[in-house]
Coordinates of C-alpha atoms and ligand atoms in Angstrom, one line a residue:
X93 CA -36.0 55.0 -8.2
X94 CA -36.0 53.3 -11.7
X95 CA -39.0 51.1 -12.6
X96 CA -38.7 48.6 -15.3
X97 CA -40.7 45.8 -16.8
X98 CA -38.6 42.6 -16.4
X99 CA -38.6 38.9 -16.2
X100 CA -38.4 37.2 -12.8
X101 CA -34.9 35.9 -13.8
X102 CA -33.7 39.5 -14.5
X103 CA -35.3 40.7 -11.2
X104 CA -33.2 38.1 -9.3
X105 CA -30.1 39.2 -11.2
X106 CA -30.8 42.9 -10.5
X107 CA -31.3 42.0 -6.8
X108 CA -27.8 40.5 -6.7
X109 CA -26.3 43.4 -8.7
X110 CA -27.9 45.8 -6.3
X111 CA -26.5 43.9 -3.3
X112 CA -22.9 44.5 -4.7
X113 CA -22.0 41.0 -5.9
X114 CA -18.5 40.6 -7.2
X115 CA -19.1 37.4 -9.2
X116 CA -21.8 35.1 -10.5
X117 CA -21.5 31.4 -11.5
X118 CA -24.0 29.1 -13.1
X119 CA -24.7 26.2 -15.4
X120 CA -27.6 26.8 -17.9
X121 CA -30.9 25.2 -17.1
X122 CA -34.5 26.3 -17.6
X123 CA -36.0 28.2 -15.9
X124 CA -32.9 29.7 -14.2
X125 CA -30.7 30.3 -17.3
X126 CA -31.5 34.0 -17.8
X127 CA -30.3 34.9 -14.3
X128 CA -26.7 34.6 -15.3
X129 CA -27.3 35.8 -18.8
X130 CA -28.8 39.0 -17.4
X131 CA -25.7 39.6 -15.2
X132 CA -23.3 38.7 -18.0
X133 CA -24.9 40.8 -20.6
X134 CA -26.4 43.8 -18.7
X135 CA -23.8 44.6 -16.0
X136 CA -20.1 44.9 -15.5
X137 CA -20.1 42.1 -12.9
X138 CA -17.8 39.2 -13.7
X139 CA -19.7 36.1 -14.5
X140 CA -19.1 32.6 -15.8
X141 CA -20.8 29.6 -17.3
X142 CA -19.2 26.8 -15.3
X143 CA -19.0 23.3 -16.8
X144 CA -21.6 21.9 -14.3
X145 CA -23.5 23.0 -11.2
X146 CA -21.2 21.4 -8.7
X147 CA -18.3 23.4 -10.2
X148 CA -20.4 26.5 -10.3
X149 CA -21.3 26.1 -6.6
X150 CA -17.6 25.5 -5.6
X151 CA -16.4 28.5 -7.7
X152 CA -19.0 30.6 -6.0
X153 CA -18.0 29.3 -2.6
X154 CA -14.4 30.2 -3.4
X155 CA -15.5 33.8 -4.2
X156 CA -17.3 33.9 -0.8
X157 CA -14.1 32.8 0.9
X158 CA -12.5 36.1 -0.3
X159 CA -15.1 38.1 1.7
X160 CA -17.0 39.1 -1.5
X161 CA -20.6 38.6 -2.4
X162 CA -21.5 36.0 -5.0
X163 CA -24.6 34.7 -6.7
X164 CA -24.8 31.0 -7.8
X165 CA -27.9 30.1 -9.9
X166 CA -29.1 26.8 -11.4
X167 CA -32.3 24.9 -12.1
X168 CA -33.7 22.5 -9.4
X169 CA -32.1 19.3 -10.8
X170 CA -28.7 21.2 -10.9
X171 CA -28.8 21.2 -7.2
X172 CA -28.6 17.4 -7.2
X173 CA -25.3 17.7 -9.1
X174 CA -24.2 20.4 -6.6
X175 CA -25.6 18.7 -3.5
X176 CA -22.2 17.6 -2.2
X177 CA -20.6 21.0 -1.8
X178 CA -24.0 22.5 -1.0
X179 CA -24.7 20.3 2.1
X180 CA -21.2 20.8 3.6
X181 CA -21.0 24.5 2.9
X182 CA -23.8 24.9 5.5
X183 CA -21.6 23.3 8.1
X184 CA -18.6 25.5 7.2
X185 CA -20.6 28.6 6.7
X186 CA -19.7 31.4 4.4
X187 CA -17.6 34.6 4.5
X188 CA -19.0 37.0 1.8
X189 CA -22.7 36.8 1.2
X190 CA -23.6 33.7 -0.7
X191 CA -27.0 33.4 -2.4
X192 CA -28.1 30.3 -4.3
X193 CA -30.9 31.1 -6.7
X194 CA -32.8 28.0 -7.7
X195 CA -35.4 27.8 -10.5
X196 CA -37.9 25.0 -9.7
X197 CA -40.1 23.7 -12.5
X198 CA -43.5 22.5 -11.3
X199 CA -45.3 21.2 -14.4
X200 CA -41.9 20.0 -15.7
X201 CA -42.2 22.4 -18.7
X202 CA -38.5 21.8 -19.4
X203 CA -37.2 19.3 -16.9
X204 CA -36.7 15.7 -16.0
X205 CA -38.7 15.9 -12.7
X206 CA -40.7 18.3 -10.5
X207 CA -38.6 18.1 -7.3
X208 CA -39.1 20.9 -4.7
X209 CA -35.9 22.7 -3.6
X210 CA -37.4 23.9 -0.4
X211 CA -36.8 20.4 1.0
X212 CA -33.1 20.8 0.0
X213 CA -32.9 24.0 2.0
X214 CA -34.4 22.3 5.1
X215 CA -32.2 19.3 4.5
X216 CA -29.1 21.5 4.6
X217 CA -30.5 23.6 7.5
X218 CA -30.2 26.9 5.6
X219 CA -32.9 29.6 5.1
X220 CA -34.9 29.7 2.0
X221 CA -36.8 32.7 0.6
X222 CA -39.7 32.3 -1.8
X223 CA -40.9 35.4 -3.6
X224 CA -44.5 35.8 -4.9
X225 CA -43.7 38.2 -7.7
X226 CA -40.7 39.8 -9.6
X227 CA -40.5 42.8 -7.2
X228 CA -40.2 40.5 -4.3
X229 CA -37.7 38.4 -6.2
X230 CA -35.5 41.5 -6.6
X231 CA -36.0 42.7 -3.0
X232 CA -35.6 39.2 -1.4
X233 CA -32.5 38.4 -3.4
X234 CA -30.9 41.7 -2.3
X235 CA -31.9 41.0 1.3
X236 CA -30.7 37.4 1.1
X237 CA -27.1 38.7 0.9
X238 CA -27.5 40.6 4.2
X239 CA -29.1 37.6 5.8
X240 CA -26.4 35.3 4.5
X241 CA -23.7 37.5 6.1
X242 CA -25.7 37.9 9.3
X243 CA -26.1 34.1 9.7
X244 CA -22.8 33.2 8.0
X245 CA -24.8 30.7 5.9
X246 CA -25.7 30.4 2.2
X247 CA -29.3 31.5 1.6
X248 CA -31.5 29.9 -1.1
X249 CA -33.9 32.0 -3.1
X250 CA -36.4 29.5 -4.6
X251 CA -38.7 30.5 -7.4
X252 CA -40.6 28.7 -10.1
X253 CA -41.0 28.9 -13.9
X254 CA -44.2 30.9 -13.8
X255 CA -42.5 33.7 -11.9
X256 CA -39.1 33.5 -13.5
X257 CA -40.5 33.6 -17.1
X258 CA -43.2 36.3 -16.6
X259 CA -42.7 40.0 -17.0
X260 CA -43.8 42.4 -14.3
X261 CA -42.8 45.9 -13.2
X262 CA -39.8 46.1 -10.8
X263 CA -38.5 49.2 -8.9
X264 CA -34.8 49.1 -8.8
X265 CA -32.7 50.6 -6.0
X266 CA -29.2 52.0 -5.6
X267 CA -26.4 49.6 -6.3
X268 CA -24.2 49.0 -3.2
X269 CA -20.4 48.9 -3.5
X270 CA -18.4 45.7 -3.5
X271 CA -17.2 44.2 -0.3
X272 CA -13.5 44.5 0.5
X273 CA -11.3 41.6 -0.3
X274 CA -10.6 39.8 3.0
X275 CA -8.9 36.4 3.2
X276 CA -9.1 34.7 6.6
X277 CA -7.8 31.3 7.7
X278 CA -9.2 29.2 10.5
X279 CA -8.8 25.4 10.1
X280 CA -11.4 24.5 12.7
X281 CA -14.2 26.3 10.9
X282 CA -13.0 26.2 7.4
X283 CA -11.9 22.6 6.9
X284 CA -14.5 19.9 6.8
X285 CA -12.6 16.9 8.1
X286 CA -14.0 14.3 10.5
X287 CA -12.4 15.8 13.6
X288 CA -14.2 19.1 13.0
X289 CA -17.5 17.8 11.8
X290 CA -19.4 17.4 15.1
X291 CA -18.4 20.9 16.2
X292 CA -19.4 22.3 12.9
X293 CA -22.7 20.5 12.9
X294 CA -23.4 21.8 16.5
X295 CA -22.7 25.3 15.3
X296 CA -25.1 24.9 12.4
X297 CA -27.8 23.5 14.8
X298 CA -27.2 26.5 17.1
X299 CA -27.9 28.8 14.1
X300 CA -31.4 27.4 13.6
X301 CA -32.9 29.6 16.4
X302 CA -31.2 32.7 14.9
X303 CA -32.6 31.8 11.4
X304 CA -36.1 31.9 12.9
X305 CA -35.3 35.3 14.6
X306 CA -34.0 36.7 11.3
X307 CA -37.1 35.6 9.4
X308 CA -39.2 37.2 12.1
X309 CA -37.1 40.4 12.1
X310 CA -37.6 41.0 8.4
X311 CA -41.3 40.1 8.6
X312 CA -41.0 37.7 5.7
X313 CA -44.0 35.6 6.7
X314 CA -47.1 37.8 7.2
X315 CA -50.7 37.5 8.3
X316 CA -53.3 39.4 6.3
X317 CA -56.6 39.8 8.1
X318 CA -59.8 38.7 6.3
X319 CA -63.4 37.6 6.9
X320 CA -64.8 34.3 7.8
X321 CA -63.7 31.0 9.3
X322 CA -61.9 29.7 6.3
X323 CA -58.2 30.8 5.9
X324 CA -55.5 30.3 3.3
X325 CA -51.8 29.6 3.8
X326 CA -50.2 30.8 0.6
X327 CA -46.6 30.1 -0.2
X328 CA -44.6 32.1 -2.7
X329 CA -46.4 32.7 -6.0
X330 CA -49.6 31.1 -4.7
X331 CA -50.2 34.4 -2.8
X332 CA -51.1 35.8 -6.2
X333 CA -53.6 32.9 -6.7
X334 CA -55.1 33.6 -3.3
X335 CA -55.6 37.3 -4.3
X336 CA -57.6 36.1 -7.4
X337 CA -60.4 35.0 -5.0
X338 CA -63.3 37.5 -4.8
X339 CA -63.9 37.2 -1.1
X340 CA -61.4 38.6 1.3
X341 CA -60.2 35.5 3.3
X342 CA -57.6 35.6 6.0
X343 CA -54.2 34.8 4.5
X344 CA -50.9 33.7 5.9
X345 CA -48.4 34.6 3.3
X346 CA -45.3 32.4 3.5
X347 CA -42.1 33.8 1.9
X348 CA -39.4 32.2 4.1
X349 CA -38.5 28.8 5.5
X350 CA -38.1 27.1 7.9
X351 CA -41.6 28.3 8.8
X352 CA -42.3 29.0 12.4
X353 CA -45.0 26.5 13.6
X354 CA -46.0 29.1 16.3
X355 CA -47.0 31.5 13.5
X356 CA -49.2 28.8 11.8
X357 CA -50.7 28.0 15.2
X358 CA -51.7 31.6 15.8
X359 CA -53.1 31.9 12.3
X360 CA -55.3 28.8 12.4
X361 CA -56.4 29.3 16.0
X362 CA -59.9 30.6 15.2
X363 CA -60.3 29.0 11.8
X364 CA -62.6 26.1 10.9
X365 CA -60.9 25.3 7.7
X366 CA -57.4 25.9 6.4
X367 CA -56.4 25.8 2.7
X368 CA -52.7 25.4 2.0
X369 CA -51.5 26.5 -1.4
X370 CA -48.0 25.7 -2.5
X371 CA -46.3 25.0 -5.8
X372 CA -44.3 21.8 -5.4
X373 CA -44.6 19.2 -2.8
X374 CA -46.9 19.6 0.2
X375 CA -44.3 20.8 2.6
X376 CA -46.3 23.4 4.6
X377 CA -49.4 21.4 4.4
X378 CA -47.7 18.5 6.2
X379 CA -46.8 20.9 9.0
X380 CA -50.2 22.4 9.1
X381 CA -51.9 19.0 9.4
X382 CA -50.2 18.5 12.7
X383 CA -51.7 21.7 14.0
X384 CA -55.2 21.8 12.6
X385 CA -57.8 19.0 12.0
X386 CA -59.4 20.4 8.8
X387 CA -56.7 21.1 6.2
X388 CA -57.4 21.2 2.5
X389 CA -54.6 20.8 0.0
X390 CA -52.7 18.3 -1.9
X391 CA -52.5 15.6 0.8
X392 CA -56.3 15.7 1.4
X393 CA -56.8 15.0 -2.3
X394 CA -58.5 18.4 -2.9
X395 CA -55.6 19.7 -5.1
X396 CA -53.4 17.7 -7.5
X397 CA -50.1 16.4 -6.2
X398 CA -48.5 16.5 -9.6
X399 CA -48.0 19.3 -12.2
X400 CA -48.1 23.1 -11.8
X401 CA -50.9 24.1 -9.4
X402 CA -52.0 27.3 -11.0
X403 CA -55.4 28.9 -10.2
X404 CA -57.8 26.5 -11.9
X405 CA -57.7 23.6 -9.4
X406 CA -58.2 26.1 -6.6
X407 CA -61.3 27.6 -8.2
X408 CA -62.6 24.1 -8.8
X409 CA -62.0 23.1 -5.2
X410 CA -63.9 26.2 -4.0
X411 CA -66.7 25.5 -6.6
X412 CA -66.0 28.8 -8.4
X413 CA -67.0 29.1 -12.0
X414 CA -64.3 31.6 -12.8
X415 CA -61.9 29.9 -15.2
X416 CA -58.6 31.7 -15.3
X417 CA -56.8 29.1 -17.5
X418 CA -53.2 29.6 -16.2
X419 CA -52.2 26.0 -16.4
X420 CA -53.5 22.7 -17.4
X421 CA -56.4 23.9 -19.5
X422 CA -54.9 22.7 -22.8
X423 CA -58.3 22.7 -24.4
X424 CA -57.8 26.4 -25.1
X425 CA -54.3 26.1 -26.6
X426 CA -52.9 24.0 -29.3
X427 CA -50.1 21.8 -28.0
X428 CA -46.7 22.9 -29.3
X429 CA -44.3 20.2 -28.2
X430 CA -40.6 20.9 -28.9
X431 CA -39.3 19.3 -32.1
X432 CA -35.9 19.1 -33.8
X433 CA -35.5 22.1 -36.1
X434 CA -35.5 21.8 -39.9
X435 CA -31.9 21.1 -40.8
X436 CA -30.9 20.0 -37.3
X437 CA -27.7 17.9 -37.5
X438 CA -29.0 15.7 -34.7
X439 CA -31.8 14.4 -37.0
X440 CA -29.3 13.4 -39.7
X441 CA -27.2 11.6 -37.1
X442 CA -30.2 9.6 -35.9
X443 CA -31.1 8.5 -39.4
X444 CA -27.6 7.0 -39.7
X445 CA -27.7 5.5 -36.2
X446 CA -31.0 3.8 -36.9
X447 CA -29.6 2.4 -40.0
X448 CA -26.6 1.0 -38.2
X449 CA -29.1 -1.0 -36.1
X450 CA -27.8 -0.8 -32.5
X451 CA -29.4 -3.2 -30.0
X452 CA -30.0 -0.5 -27.4
X453 CA -29.5 3.3 -27.3
X454 CA -29.0 5.1 -24.1
X455 CA -30.0 8.7 -24.4
X456 CA -29.1 11.8 -22.4
X457 CA -30.5 15.3 -21.9
X458 CA -30.4 18.0 -24.6
X459 CA -32.0 18.8 -27.9
X460 CA -30.9 15.4 -29.1
X461 CA -33.4 13.8 -26.6
X462 CA -36.0 14.8 -29.2
X463 CA -34.7 11.9 -31.2
X464 CA -37.1 9.9 -29.0
X465 CA -40.0 11.2 -31.1
X466 CA -41.5 9.6 -34.2
X467 CA -40.5 9.0 -36.9
X468 CA -37.0 8.6 -35.5
X469 CA -37.8 6.7 -32.3
X470 CA -34.1 6.5 -31.8
X471 CA -33.6 6.4 -28.0
X472 CA -34.5 3.7 -25.5
X473 CA -33.8 5.4 -22.2
X474 CA -33.2 8.9 -20.7
X475 CA -32.5 9.5 -17.0
X476 CA -30.5 12.5 -16.1
X477 CA -27.5 14.6 -17.5
X478 CA -24.4 12.5 -18.1
X479 CA -26.1 9.1 -17.6
X480 CA -26.0 7.8 -21.1
X481 CA -22.4 6.5 -21.1
X482 CA -22.7 4.9 -17.6
X483 CA -26.0 3.3 -18.4
X484 CA -24.6 1.9 -21.6
X485 CA -21.7 0.5 -19.6
X486 CA -24.1 -1.1 -17.2
X487 CA -26.1 -2.7 -19.9
X488 CA -23.0 -4.0 -21.6
X489 CA -21.8 -5.7 -18.4
X490 CA -24.6 -8.1 -18.9
X491 CA -23.4 -9.2 -22.3
X492 CA -25.7 -7.1 -24.4
X493 CA -23.8 -6.2 -27.6
X494 CA -24.0 -3.2 -29.9
X495 CA -25.0 -0.7 -27.2
X496 CA -24.7 3.0 -28.2
X497 CA -24.7 6.0 -25.9
X498 CA -25.8 9.3 -27.3
X499 CA -24.7 12.5 -25.5
X500 CA -24.4 16.2 -26.5
X501 CA -21.1 18.2 -26.2
X502 CA -22.2 20.3 -23.2
X503 CA -23.6 17.2 -21.4
X504 CA -20.5 15.3 -22.1
X505 CA -18.4 18.0 -20.5
X506 CA -21.0 18.4 -17.7
X507 CA -20.9 14.8 -16.4
X508 CA -20.1 12.5 -19.3
X509 CA -16.3 12.6 -19.0
X510 CA -16.0 10.6 -15.7
X511 CA -18.4 8.1 -17.2
X512 CA -16.2 7.7 -20.3
X513 CA -13.1 7.2 -18.1
X514 CA -15.1 4.7 -16.1
X515 CA -16.1 2.8 -19.2
X516 CA -12.5 2.6 -20.4
X517 CA -11.2 1.6 -16.9
X518 CA -13.8 -1.2 -16.6
X519 CA -13.3 -2.5 -20.1
X520 CA -16.7 -1.8 -21.5
X521 CA -17.7 -2.7 -25.0
X522 CA -19.8 0.3 -26.1
X523 CA -20.1 3.0 -28.7
X524 CA -20.2 6.5 -27.4
X525 CA -21.7 9.1 -29.8
X526 CA -20.9 12.7 -28.9
X527 CA -23.2 15.1 -30.8
X528 CA -21.1 18.2 -31.0
X529 CA -23.2 21.1 -32.2
X530 CA -20.9 23.7 -30.6
X531 CA -23.5 25.0 -28.3
X532 CA -25.8 24.3 -25.4
X533 CA -28.7 24.4 -27.8
X534 CA -31.5 23.2 -25.6
X535 CA -31.2 26.1 -23.1
X536 CA -30.7 28.9 -25.6
X537 CA -27.3 28.5 -27.3
X538 CA -25.0 29.3 -24.5
X539 CA -21.3 28.8 -25.4
X540 CA -19.5 25.6 -24.3
X541 CA -15.8 25.2 -23.5
X542 CA -15.3 23.6 -27.0
X543 CA -16.0 26.9 -28.8
X544 CA -13.7 29.2 -27.0
X545 CA -16.0 32.0 -25.8
X546 CA -16.9 32.8 -22.2
X547 CA -20.3 34.0 -20.8
X548 CA -19.1 37.6 -21.1
X549 CA -18.3 37.0 -24.8
X550 CA -14.5 37.0 -24.3
X551 CA -12.2 34.7 -26.3
X552 CA -10.8 31.8 -24.3
X553 CA -9.0 28.5 -24.9
X554 CA -10.8 25.8 -26.9
X555 CA -11.3 22.4 -25.5
X556 CA -10.5 19.7 -28.1
X557 CA -13.0 16.9 -27.5
X558 CA -11.2 14.5 -29.8
X559 CA -7.9 14.8 -27.9
X560 CA -9.8 14.6 -24.6
X561 CA -11.5 11.3 -25.5
X562 CA -8.1 9.9 -26.7
X563 CA -6.6 11.0 -23.4
X564 CA -9.4 9.2 -21.5
X565 CA -8.2 6.0 -23.2
X566 CA -11.0 5.4 -25.8
X567 CA -10.0 2.6 -28.2
X568 CA -11.0 4.7 -31.2
X569 CA -12.1 8.2 -31.8
X570 CA -13.6 9.3 -35.1
X571 CA -14.9 12.7 -36.1
X572 CA -17.6 12.9 -38.7
X573 CA -20.0 15.4 -40.2
X574 CA -23.5 14.0 -39.6
X575 CA -24.6 15.6 -43.0
X576 CA -22.2 13.1 -44.6
X577 CA -24.5 10.1 -44.4
X578 CA -22.1 7.6 -45.9
X579 CA -19.2 8.4 -43.6
X580 CA -21.4 8.6 -40.5
X581 CA -23.0 5.2 -41.2
X582 CA -19.7 3.6 -41.7
X583 CA -18.1 4.8 -38.5
X584 CA -21.2 3.9 -36.5
X585 CA -21.4 0.4 -37.9
X586 CA -17.7 -0.1 -37.2
X587 CA -18.0 1.4 -33.7
X588 CA -20.8 -0.9 -32.8
X589 CA -19.0 -4.0 -34.0
X590 CA -15.6 -3.4 -32.6
X591 CA -14.8 -4.4 -29.0
X592 CA -13.8 -1.7 -26.5
X593 CA -14.9 1.9 -26.0
X594 CA -15.3 3.5 -29.4
X595 CA -16.1 7.2 -29.7
X596 CA -17.8 8.9 -32.7
X597 CA -17.9 12.7 -32.5
X598 CA -20.7 13.9 -34.9
X599 CA -19.6 17.5 -35.4
X600 CA -21.8 20.1 -37.0
X601 CA -22.9 23.4 -35.6
X602 CA -26.5 23.8 -34.4
X603 CA -28.5 25.1 -37.4
X604 CA -29.6 28.2 -35.5
X605 CA -26.2 29.1 -34.2
X606 CA -24.6 28.5 -37.6
X607 CA -27.2 30.9 -39.1
X608 CA -26.4 33.6 -36.5
X609 CA -22.7 33.2 -37.1
X610 CA -23.2 33.8 -40.8
X611 CA -25.4 36.9 -40.5
Ligands
LIG88 C1 -28.6 18.7 -14.0 C2 -29.1 19.5 -15.1 N1 -28.6 20.7 -15.4 C3 -29.1 21.4 -16.4 C4 -30.1 20.9 -17.2 C5 -30.7 21.7 -18.3 N2 -30.2 21.2 -19.6 C6 -30.9 20.4 -20.3 S1 -30.1 19.8 -21.6 C7 -28.8 20.7 -21.3 C8 -27.5 20.7 -22.2 C9 -27.8 20.5 -23.6 O1 -26.6 20.8 -24.3 P1 -25.9 19.7 -25.2 O2 -25.6 18.5 -24.4 O3 -24.7 20.4 -25.8 O4 -27.0 19.3 -26.2 P2 -27.8 20.2 -27.3 O5 -29.0 20.7 -26.6 O6 -26.9 21.3 -27.7 O7 -28.2 19.3 -28.4 C10 -29.0 21.4 -20.2 C11 -28.0 22.3 -19.7 C12 -30.7 19.7 -16.8 N3 -31.7 19.1 -17.5 N4 -30.1 19.0 -15.8

């Protein structure tokens, strides 16, 4: 057995490789990005960066339809984008094992919110595994493929930044062989049209009992005996927090959902106080409150509802002096907020945009969001990926003039293109600025379709953004180098004053990528 020190992301990737996956699809997003990177760079498994999470999910679903195993990974908010195929795929079920690895980000270290994906799994009525360390992340991902095929359902493996971005030792097993290619056709179970939906939903509901049986069979939720009348229900990584406590309290370790209420009942039966630890929203606490009168957690106000939980608030709640300083204790660390790099082309673009004096600037998500910081103060709103152009259109419908939308190249391809078509179709008067730095810089310089390289490093066709915007019907499309201040200012001023949908593509490679290309 090989033992290696690895990141949680790599552990999940290795679990999938060990399970014999034939393909992996993802769209970058912290903390899940390195799952696909590991597969693409450290194995012979075919892998792709899809243009967004919905597409990644659908590509993965297609692979599963061939009877082969597939891993789809994304960050938590990516699942909002993929929610449409995700929800209905549970009704249809899967063929080859389908595992959805989700990276949640309590503490929003690199995200627009702190949503808890366990609720999505319950919403879709599929099983969700939650490892407590990298070894479990590897083992549970591998097991999730067997469970997926046993239940004919996608299985979610939910983990969080703290686990995914930490190194710990992982023992690797033998890699299993790929599944045989097997194409089946059955309209009643493979086509989600209204006349099949009720039957499909019934089938999904009937699987719920089996999900509980499978979770029991693999002993994913376990009771550890301890001393005293105070017990802990610890979900996922919080099991490690519970182990930090000096006294040996009884622990119910939760690693799989939906959680069997009967198990909680038997655990809390002789306890006077139950502490529920979970990273994310108080899901298990809510259930436990129905069962036991004395529950301490986030809903009781004993632990914070927001931010990463970590160990410190638990120690504080229990009146312990031990200060572990995992999270929140910024007094020990100098803050290091992200900033635009020296020489970043985005900064030069914003200087010109500020000079062009737009009335309102709708921002988007990427390195260029950092234009919000002083001294640039260049953005007035930021919501989610792809929203800049549609928000600008909405503002312009109310007669506000000189509205500019700022969006990166990857974000434009992700969800900006439909918004551009919408703006043209609905006769908006807006300026759309695409900041094309030829990479997905924010998440670690992954390639985009506009540079002609795949996740595996192979050459592929190049998407021409200028031609694309013209084909969408933009009234004007200009390409400028943001380092050329005079030309940039000119097209921005013109674009803000002219009616219609005017597009300015500010094109210059990210300073870090450009450096790498030169060396
Ligand atoms: C739905 C969703 N998926 C993924 C992410 C992670 N993410 C943040 S910004 C970004 C793309 C940034 O690339 P680009 O638009 O090219 O801008 P750059 O960072 O290169 O300036 C991604 C993938 C996210 N925040 N939301």
